[in-house]
PDB file of C-alpha atoms in Angstrom:
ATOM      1  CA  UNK A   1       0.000   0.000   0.000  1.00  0.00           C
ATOM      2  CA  UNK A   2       1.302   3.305  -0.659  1.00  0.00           C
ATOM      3  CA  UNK A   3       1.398   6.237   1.087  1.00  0.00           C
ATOM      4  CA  UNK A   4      -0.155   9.204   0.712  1.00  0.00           C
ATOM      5  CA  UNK A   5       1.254  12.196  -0.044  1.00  0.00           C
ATOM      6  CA  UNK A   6       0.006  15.719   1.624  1.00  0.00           C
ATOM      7  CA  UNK A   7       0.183  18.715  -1.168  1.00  0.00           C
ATOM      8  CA  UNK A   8       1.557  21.420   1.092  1.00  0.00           C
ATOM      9  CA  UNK A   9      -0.701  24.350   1.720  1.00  0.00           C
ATOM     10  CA  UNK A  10      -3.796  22.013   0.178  1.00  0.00           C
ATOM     11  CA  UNK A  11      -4.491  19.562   3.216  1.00  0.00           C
ATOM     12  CA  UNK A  12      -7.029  18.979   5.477  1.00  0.00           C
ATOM     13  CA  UNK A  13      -6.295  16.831   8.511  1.00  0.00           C
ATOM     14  CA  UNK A  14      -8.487  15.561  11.498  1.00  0.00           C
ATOM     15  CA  UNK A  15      -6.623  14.796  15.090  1.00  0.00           C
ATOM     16  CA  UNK A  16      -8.615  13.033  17.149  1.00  0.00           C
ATOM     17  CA  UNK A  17      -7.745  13.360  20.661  1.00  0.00           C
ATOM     18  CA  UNK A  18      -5.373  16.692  20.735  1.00  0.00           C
ATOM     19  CA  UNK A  19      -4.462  15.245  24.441  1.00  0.00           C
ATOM     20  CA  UNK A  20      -2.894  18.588  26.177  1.00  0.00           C
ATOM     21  CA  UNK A  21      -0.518  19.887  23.863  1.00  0.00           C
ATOM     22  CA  UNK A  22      -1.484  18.895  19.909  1.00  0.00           C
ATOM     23  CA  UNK A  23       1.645  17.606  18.846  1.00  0.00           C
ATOM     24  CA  UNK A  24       0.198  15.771  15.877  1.00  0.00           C
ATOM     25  CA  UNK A  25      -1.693  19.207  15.057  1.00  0.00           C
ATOM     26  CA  UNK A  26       1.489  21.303  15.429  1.00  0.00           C
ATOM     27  CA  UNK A  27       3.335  18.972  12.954  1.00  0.00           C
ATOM     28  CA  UNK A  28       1.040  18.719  10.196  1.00  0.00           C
ATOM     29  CA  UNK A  29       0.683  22.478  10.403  1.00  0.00           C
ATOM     30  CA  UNK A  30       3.536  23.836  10.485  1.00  0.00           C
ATOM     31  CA  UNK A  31       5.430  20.543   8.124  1.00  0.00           C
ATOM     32  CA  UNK A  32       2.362  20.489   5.343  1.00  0.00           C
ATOM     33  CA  UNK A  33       0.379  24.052   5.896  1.00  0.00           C
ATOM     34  CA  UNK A  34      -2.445  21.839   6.528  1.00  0.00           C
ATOM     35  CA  UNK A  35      -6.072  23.146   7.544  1.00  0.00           C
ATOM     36  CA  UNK A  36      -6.569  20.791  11.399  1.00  0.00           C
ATOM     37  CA  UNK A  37      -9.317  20.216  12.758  1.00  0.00           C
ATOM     38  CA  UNK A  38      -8.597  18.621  16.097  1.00  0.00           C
ATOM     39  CA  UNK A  39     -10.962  17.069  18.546  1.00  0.00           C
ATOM     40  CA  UNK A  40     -10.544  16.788  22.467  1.00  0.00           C
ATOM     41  CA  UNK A  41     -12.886  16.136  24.688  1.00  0.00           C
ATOM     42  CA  UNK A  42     -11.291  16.623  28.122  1.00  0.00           C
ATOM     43  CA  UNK A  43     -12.560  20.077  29.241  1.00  0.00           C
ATOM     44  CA  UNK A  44      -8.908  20.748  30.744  1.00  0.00           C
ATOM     45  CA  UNK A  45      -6.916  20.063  27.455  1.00  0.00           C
ATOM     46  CA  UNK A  46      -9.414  21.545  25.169  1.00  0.00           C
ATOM     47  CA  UNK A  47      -8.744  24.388  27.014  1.00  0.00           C
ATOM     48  CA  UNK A  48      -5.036  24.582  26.505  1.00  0.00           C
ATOM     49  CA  UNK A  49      -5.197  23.813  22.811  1.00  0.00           C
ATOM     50  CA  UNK A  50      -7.764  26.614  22.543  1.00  0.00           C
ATOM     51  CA  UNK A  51      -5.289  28.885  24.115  1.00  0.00           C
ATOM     52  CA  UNK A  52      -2.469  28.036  22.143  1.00  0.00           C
ATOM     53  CA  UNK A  53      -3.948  27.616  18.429  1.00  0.00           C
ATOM     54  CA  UNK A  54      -6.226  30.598  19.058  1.00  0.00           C
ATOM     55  CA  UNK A  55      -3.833  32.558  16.311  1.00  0.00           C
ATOM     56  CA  UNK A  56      -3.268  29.865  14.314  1.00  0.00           C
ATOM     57  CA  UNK A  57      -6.507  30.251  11.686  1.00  0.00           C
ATOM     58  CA  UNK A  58      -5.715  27.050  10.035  1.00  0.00           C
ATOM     59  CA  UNK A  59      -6.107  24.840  13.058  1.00  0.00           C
ATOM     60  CA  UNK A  60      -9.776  24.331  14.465  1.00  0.00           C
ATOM     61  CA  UNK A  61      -9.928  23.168  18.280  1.00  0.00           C
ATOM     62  CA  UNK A  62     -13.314  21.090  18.934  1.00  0.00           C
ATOM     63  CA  UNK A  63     -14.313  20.766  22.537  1.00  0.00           C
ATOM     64  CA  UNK A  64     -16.345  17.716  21.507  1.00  0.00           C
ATOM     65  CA  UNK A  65     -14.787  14.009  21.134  1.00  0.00           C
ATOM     66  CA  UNK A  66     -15.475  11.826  17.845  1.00  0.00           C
ATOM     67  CA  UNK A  67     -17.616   8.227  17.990  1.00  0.00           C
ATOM     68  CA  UNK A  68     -19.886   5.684  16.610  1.00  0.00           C
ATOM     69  CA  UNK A  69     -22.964   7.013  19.004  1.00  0.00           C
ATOM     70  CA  UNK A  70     -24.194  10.031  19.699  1.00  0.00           C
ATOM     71  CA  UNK A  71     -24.398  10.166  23.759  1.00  0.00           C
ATOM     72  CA  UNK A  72     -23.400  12.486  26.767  1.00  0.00           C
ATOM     73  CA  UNK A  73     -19.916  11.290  28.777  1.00  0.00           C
ATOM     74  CA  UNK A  74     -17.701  12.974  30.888  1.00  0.00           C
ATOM     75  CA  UNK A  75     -13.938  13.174  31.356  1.00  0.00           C
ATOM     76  CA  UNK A  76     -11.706  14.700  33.429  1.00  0.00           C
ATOM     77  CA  UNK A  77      -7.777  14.253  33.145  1.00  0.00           C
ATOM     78  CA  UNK A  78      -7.892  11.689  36.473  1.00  0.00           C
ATOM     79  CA  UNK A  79      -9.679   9.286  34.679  1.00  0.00           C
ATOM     80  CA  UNK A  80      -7.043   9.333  32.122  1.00  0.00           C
ATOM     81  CA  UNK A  81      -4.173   7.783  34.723  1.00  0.00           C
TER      82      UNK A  81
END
């Protein structure tokens, strides 16, 4: 299977799961001038990735997670240890 190659400044990338700091977002961005749309459902790191792509207006933060069903859950960083 081949890979697929990313035409830079043309892309469109979903992260699922941002966790606190967006790495994945960050590198896609700033490696491919990709458009991000990146999910993250813990209130805590939405919040951070909200603060720190706020200038960025290629990369969309979600506070909303991505599923098969549509239903209410919550999260909070401790359940993540």
């Amino acid at each position: 299977k081949k890979p697929h190659k990313l035409e830079k400044g043309n892309c469109l990338v979903v992260d699922v799961g941002g966790h606190r700091t967006g790495a994945d977002t960050m590198f896609f961005y700033q490696t491919y001038g990709c458009n991000v749309h990146v999910f993250e459902p813990v209130p805590a790191y939405f919040t951070d990735l909200r603060r720190n792509y706020q200038a960025i207006p290629k990369v969309h933060v979600h506070d909303t997670g991505l599923g098969r069903a549509k239903k209410t859950i919550y999260i909070s960083p401790s359940d993540l240890h």
